[in-house]
Short mmCIF file of C-alpha atoms in Angstrom, two decimals:
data_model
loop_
_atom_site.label_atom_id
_atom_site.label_comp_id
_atom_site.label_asym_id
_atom_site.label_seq_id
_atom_site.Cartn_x
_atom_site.Cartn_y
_atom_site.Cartn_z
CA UNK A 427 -8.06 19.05 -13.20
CA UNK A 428 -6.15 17.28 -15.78
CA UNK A 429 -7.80 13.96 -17.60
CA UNK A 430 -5.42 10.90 -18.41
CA UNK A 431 -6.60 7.38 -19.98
CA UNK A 432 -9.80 8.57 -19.59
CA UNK A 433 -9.52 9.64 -15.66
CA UNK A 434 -10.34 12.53 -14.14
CA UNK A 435 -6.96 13.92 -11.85
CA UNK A 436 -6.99 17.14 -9.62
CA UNK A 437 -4.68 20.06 -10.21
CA UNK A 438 -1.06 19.66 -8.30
CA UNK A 439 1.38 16.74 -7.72
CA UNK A 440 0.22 13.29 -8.37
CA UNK A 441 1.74 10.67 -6.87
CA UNK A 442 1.07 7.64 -8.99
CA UNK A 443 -1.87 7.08 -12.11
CA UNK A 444 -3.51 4.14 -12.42
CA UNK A 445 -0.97 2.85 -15.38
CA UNK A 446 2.02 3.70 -13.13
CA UNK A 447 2.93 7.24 -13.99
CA UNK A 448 3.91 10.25 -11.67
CA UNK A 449 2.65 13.61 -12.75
CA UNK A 450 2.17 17.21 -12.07
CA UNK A 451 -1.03 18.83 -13.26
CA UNK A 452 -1.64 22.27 -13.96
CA UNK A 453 -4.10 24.86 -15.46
CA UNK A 454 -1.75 24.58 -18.41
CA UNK A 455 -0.15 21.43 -18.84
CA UNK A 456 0.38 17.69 -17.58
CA UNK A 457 4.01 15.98 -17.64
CA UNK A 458 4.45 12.77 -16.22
CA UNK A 459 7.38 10.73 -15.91
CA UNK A 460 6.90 6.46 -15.77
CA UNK A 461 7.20 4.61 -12.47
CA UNK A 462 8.93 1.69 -13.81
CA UNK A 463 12.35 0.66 -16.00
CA UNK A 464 11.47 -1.35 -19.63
CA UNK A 465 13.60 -4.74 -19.64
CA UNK A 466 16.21 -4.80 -22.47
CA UNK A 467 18.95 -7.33 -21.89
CA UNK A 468 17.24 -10.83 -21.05
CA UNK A 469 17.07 -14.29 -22.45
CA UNK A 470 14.16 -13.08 -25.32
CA UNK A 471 14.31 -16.61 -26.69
CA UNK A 472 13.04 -18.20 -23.03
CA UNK A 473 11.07 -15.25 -21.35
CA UNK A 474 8.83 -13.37 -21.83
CA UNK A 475 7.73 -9.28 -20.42
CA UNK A 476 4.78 -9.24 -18.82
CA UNK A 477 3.54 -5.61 -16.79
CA UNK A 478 2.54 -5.97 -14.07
CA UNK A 479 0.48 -3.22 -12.81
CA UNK A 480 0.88 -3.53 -8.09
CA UNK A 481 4.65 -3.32 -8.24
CA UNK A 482 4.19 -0.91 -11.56
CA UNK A 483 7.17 -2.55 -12.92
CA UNK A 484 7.89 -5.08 -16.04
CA UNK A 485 8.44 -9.14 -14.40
CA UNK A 486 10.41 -11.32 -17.23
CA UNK A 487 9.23 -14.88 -16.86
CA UNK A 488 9.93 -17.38 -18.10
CA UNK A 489 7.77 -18.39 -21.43
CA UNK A 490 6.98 -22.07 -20.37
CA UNK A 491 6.62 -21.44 -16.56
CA UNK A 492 5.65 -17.66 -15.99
CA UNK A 493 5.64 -18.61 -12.27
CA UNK A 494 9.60 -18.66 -12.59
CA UNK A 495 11.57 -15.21 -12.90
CA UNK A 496 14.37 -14.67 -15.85
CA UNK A 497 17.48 -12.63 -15.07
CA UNK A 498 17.18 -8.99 -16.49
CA UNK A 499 21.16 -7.87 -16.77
CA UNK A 500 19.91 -4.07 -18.00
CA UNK A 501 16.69 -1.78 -18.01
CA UNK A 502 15.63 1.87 -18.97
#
């Protein structure tokens, strides 16, 4: 198998790692490719990024009220 983060994964496709990645393991290599899109246009001075690891995406919140969502107008 292949051993990410400290975690044991078996040869073949893996559908998603406990920090939100998808990979393909083999005798030779691992490549994975990220689950979720990083936040860069949003109100900085208000919110806040904050990962959130079910949805494996990044929720902007507001700083004061991180029960409130900020708009996100871009993301890579």
């Amino acid at each position: 198998g292949c051993m990410l983060d400290g975690k044991l994964y078996p040869f073949g496709h893996i559908e998603r790692t406990e920090n939100c990645y998808r990979c393909s393991c083999s005798r030779t290599a691992l490549g994975c490719c990220s689950l979720f899109f990083t936040p860069l246009s949003y109100d900085k001075e208000n919110c806040k990024v904050v990962f959130n690891k079910t949805s494996c995406n990044y929720d902007v919140v507001q700083k004061n009220d991180p029960s409130k969502e900020c708009s996100v107008h871009s993301r890579v």
